[in-house]
Backbone atoms as SQL, in Angstrom:
CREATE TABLE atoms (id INTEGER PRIMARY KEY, chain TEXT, resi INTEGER, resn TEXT, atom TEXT, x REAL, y REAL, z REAL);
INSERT INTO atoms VALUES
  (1, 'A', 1, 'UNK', 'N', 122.326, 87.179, 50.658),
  (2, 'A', 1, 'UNK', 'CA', 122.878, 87.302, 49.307),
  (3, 'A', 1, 'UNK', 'C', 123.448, 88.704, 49.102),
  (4, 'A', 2, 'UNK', 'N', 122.729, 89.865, 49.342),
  (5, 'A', 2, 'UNK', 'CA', 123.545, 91.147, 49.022),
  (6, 'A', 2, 'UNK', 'C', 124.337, 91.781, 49.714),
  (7, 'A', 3, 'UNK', 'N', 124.718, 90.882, 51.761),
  (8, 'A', 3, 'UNK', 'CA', 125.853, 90.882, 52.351),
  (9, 'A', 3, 'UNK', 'C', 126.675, 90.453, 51.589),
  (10, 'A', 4, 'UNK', 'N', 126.658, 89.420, 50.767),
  (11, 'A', 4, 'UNK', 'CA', 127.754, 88.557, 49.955),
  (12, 'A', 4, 'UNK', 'C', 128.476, 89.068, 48.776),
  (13, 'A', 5, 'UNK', 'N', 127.776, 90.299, 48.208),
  (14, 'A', 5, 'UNK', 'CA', 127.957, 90.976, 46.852),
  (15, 'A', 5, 'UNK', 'C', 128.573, 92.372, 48.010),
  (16, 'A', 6, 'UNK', 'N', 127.910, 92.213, 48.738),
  (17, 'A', 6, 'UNK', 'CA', 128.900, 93.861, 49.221),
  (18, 'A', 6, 'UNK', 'C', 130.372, 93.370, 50.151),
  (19, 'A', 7, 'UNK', 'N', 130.175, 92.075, 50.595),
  (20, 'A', 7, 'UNK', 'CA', 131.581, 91.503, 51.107),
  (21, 'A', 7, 'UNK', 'C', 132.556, 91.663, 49.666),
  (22, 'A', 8, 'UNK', 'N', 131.968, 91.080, 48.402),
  (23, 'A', 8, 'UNK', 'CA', 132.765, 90.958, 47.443),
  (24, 'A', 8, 'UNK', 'C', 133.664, 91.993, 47.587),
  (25, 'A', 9, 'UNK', 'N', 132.217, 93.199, 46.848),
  (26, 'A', 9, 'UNK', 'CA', 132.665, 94.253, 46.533),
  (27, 'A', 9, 'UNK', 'C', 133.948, 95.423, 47.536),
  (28, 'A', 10, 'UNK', 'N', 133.318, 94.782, 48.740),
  (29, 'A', 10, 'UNK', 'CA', 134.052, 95.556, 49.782),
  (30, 'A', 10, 'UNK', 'C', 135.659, 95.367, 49.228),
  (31, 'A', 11, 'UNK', 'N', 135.702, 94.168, 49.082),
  (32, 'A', 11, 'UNK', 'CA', 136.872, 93.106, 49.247),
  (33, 'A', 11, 'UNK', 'C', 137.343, 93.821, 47.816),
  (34, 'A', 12, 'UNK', 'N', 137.134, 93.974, 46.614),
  (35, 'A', 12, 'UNK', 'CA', 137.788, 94.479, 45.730),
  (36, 'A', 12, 'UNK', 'C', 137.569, 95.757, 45.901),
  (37, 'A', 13, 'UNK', 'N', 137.229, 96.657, 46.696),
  (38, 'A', 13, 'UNK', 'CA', 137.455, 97.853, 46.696),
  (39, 'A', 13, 'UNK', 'C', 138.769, 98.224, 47.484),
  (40, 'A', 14, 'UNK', 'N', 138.981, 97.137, 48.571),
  (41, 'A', 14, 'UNK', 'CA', 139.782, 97.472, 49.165),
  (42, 'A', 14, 'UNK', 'C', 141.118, 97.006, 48.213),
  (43, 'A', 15, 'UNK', 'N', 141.173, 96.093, 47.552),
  (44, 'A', 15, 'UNK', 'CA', 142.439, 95.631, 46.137),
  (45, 'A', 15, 'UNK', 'C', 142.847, 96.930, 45.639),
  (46, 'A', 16, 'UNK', 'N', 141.530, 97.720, 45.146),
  (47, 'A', 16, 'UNK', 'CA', 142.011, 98.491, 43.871),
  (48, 'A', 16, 'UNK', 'C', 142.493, 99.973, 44.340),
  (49, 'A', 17, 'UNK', 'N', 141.934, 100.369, 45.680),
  (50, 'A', 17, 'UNK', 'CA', 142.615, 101.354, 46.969),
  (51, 'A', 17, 'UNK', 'C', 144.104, 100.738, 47.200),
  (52, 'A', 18, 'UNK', 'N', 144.626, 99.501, 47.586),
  (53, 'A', 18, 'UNK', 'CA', 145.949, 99.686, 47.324),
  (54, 'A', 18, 'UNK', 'C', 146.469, 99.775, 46.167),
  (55, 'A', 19, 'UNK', 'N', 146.127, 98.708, 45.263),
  (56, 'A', 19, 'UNK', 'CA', 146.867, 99.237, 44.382),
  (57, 'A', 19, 'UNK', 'C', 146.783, 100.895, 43.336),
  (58, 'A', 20, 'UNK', 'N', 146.208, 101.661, 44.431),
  (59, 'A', 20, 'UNK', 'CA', 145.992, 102.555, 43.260),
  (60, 'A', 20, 'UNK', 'C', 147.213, 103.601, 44.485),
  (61, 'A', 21, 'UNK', 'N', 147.149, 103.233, 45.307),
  (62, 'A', 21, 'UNK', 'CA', 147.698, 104.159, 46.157),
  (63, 'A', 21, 'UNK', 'C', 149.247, 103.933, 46.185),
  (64, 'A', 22, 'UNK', 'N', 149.606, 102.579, 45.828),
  (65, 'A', 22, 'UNK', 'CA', 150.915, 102.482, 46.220),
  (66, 'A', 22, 'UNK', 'C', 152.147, 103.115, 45.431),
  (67, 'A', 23, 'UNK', 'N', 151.292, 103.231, 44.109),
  (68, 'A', 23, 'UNK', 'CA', 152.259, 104.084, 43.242),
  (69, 'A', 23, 'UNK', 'C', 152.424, 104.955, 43.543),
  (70, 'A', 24, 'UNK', 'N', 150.996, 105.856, 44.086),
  (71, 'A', 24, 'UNK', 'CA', 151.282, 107.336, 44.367),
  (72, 'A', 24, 'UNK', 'C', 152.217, 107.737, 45.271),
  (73, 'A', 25, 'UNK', 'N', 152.574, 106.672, 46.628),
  (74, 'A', 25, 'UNK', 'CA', 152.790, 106.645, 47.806),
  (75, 'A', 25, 'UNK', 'C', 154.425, 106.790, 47.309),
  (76, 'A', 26, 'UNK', 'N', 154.853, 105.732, 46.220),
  (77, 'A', 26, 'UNK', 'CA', 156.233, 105.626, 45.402),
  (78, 'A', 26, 'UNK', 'C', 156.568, 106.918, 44.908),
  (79, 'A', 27, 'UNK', 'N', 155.841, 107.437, 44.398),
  (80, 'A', 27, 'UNK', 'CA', 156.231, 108.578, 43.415),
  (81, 'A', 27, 'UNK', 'C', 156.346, 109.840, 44.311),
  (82, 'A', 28, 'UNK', 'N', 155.239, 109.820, 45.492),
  (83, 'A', 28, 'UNK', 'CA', 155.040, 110.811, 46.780),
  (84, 'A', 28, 'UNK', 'C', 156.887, 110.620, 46.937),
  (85, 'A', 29, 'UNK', 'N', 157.433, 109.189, 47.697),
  (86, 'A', 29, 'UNK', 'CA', 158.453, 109.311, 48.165),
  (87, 'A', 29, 'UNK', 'C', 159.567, 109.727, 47.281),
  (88, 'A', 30, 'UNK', 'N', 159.872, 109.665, 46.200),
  (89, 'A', 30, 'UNK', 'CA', 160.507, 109.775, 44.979),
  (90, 'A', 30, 'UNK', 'C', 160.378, 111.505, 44.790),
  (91, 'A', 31, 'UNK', 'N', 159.737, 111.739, 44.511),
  (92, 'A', 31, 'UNK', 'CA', 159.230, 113.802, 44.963),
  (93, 'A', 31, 'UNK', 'C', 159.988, 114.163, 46.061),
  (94, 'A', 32, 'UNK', 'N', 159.499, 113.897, 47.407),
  (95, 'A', 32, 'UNK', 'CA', 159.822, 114.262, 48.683),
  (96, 'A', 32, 'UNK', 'C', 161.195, 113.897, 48.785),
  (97, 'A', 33, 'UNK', 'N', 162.015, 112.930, 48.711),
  (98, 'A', 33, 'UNK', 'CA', 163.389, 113.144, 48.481),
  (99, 'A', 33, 'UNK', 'C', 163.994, 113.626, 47.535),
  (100, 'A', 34, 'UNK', 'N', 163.707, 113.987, 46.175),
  (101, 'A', 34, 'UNK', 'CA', 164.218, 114.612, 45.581),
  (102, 'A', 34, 'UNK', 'C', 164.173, 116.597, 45.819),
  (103, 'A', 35, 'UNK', 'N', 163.056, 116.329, 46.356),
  (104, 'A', 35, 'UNK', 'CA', 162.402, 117.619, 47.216),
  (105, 'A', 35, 'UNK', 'C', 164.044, 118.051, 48.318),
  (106, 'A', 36, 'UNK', 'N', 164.006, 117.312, 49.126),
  (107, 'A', 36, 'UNK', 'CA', 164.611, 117.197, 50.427),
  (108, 'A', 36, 'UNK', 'C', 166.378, 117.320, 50.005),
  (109, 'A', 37, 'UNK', 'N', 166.586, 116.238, 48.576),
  (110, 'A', 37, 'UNK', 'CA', 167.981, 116.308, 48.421),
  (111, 'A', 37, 'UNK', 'C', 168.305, 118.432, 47.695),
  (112, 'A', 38, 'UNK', 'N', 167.249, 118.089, 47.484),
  (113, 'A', 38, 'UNK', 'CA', 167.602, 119.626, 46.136),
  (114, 'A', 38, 'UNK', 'C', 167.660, 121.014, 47.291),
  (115, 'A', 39, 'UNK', 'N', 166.621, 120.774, 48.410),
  (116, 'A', 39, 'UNK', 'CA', 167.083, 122.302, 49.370),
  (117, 'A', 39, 'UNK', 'C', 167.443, 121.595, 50.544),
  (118, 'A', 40, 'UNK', 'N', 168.250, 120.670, 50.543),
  (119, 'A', 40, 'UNK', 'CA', 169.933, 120.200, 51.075),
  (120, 'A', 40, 'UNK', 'C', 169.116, 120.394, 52.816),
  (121, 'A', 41, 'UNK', 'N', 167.910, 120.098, 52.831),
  (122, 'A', 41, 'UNK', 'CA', 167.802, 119.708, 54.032),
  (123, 'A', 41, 'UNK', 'C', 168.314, 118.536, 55.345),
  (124, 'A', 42, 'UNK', 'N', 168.764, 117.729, 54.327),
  (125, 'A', 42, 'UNK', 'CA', 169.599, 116.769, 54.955),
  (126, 'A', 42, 'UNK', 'C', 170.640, 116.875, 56.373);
């Protein structure tokens, strides 16, 4: 039974790790090219 509650839990921990990351990961890339366009490293 408390393999089964920590499978859960595992299982929504791992949900709320992406979705918490993917924005950042968006906004990371959104920075970093605006980063990249502005000192014309290109």
């Amino acid at each position: 039974m408390l393999t089964a509650i920590a499978d859960v839990l595992r299982s929504i921990g791992g949900a709320i790790a992406t979705l918490v990351t993917l924005p950042f990961k968006a906004v990371a890339r959104l920075f970093g090219g605006a980063a990249d366009s502005s000192h014309g490293r290109h």
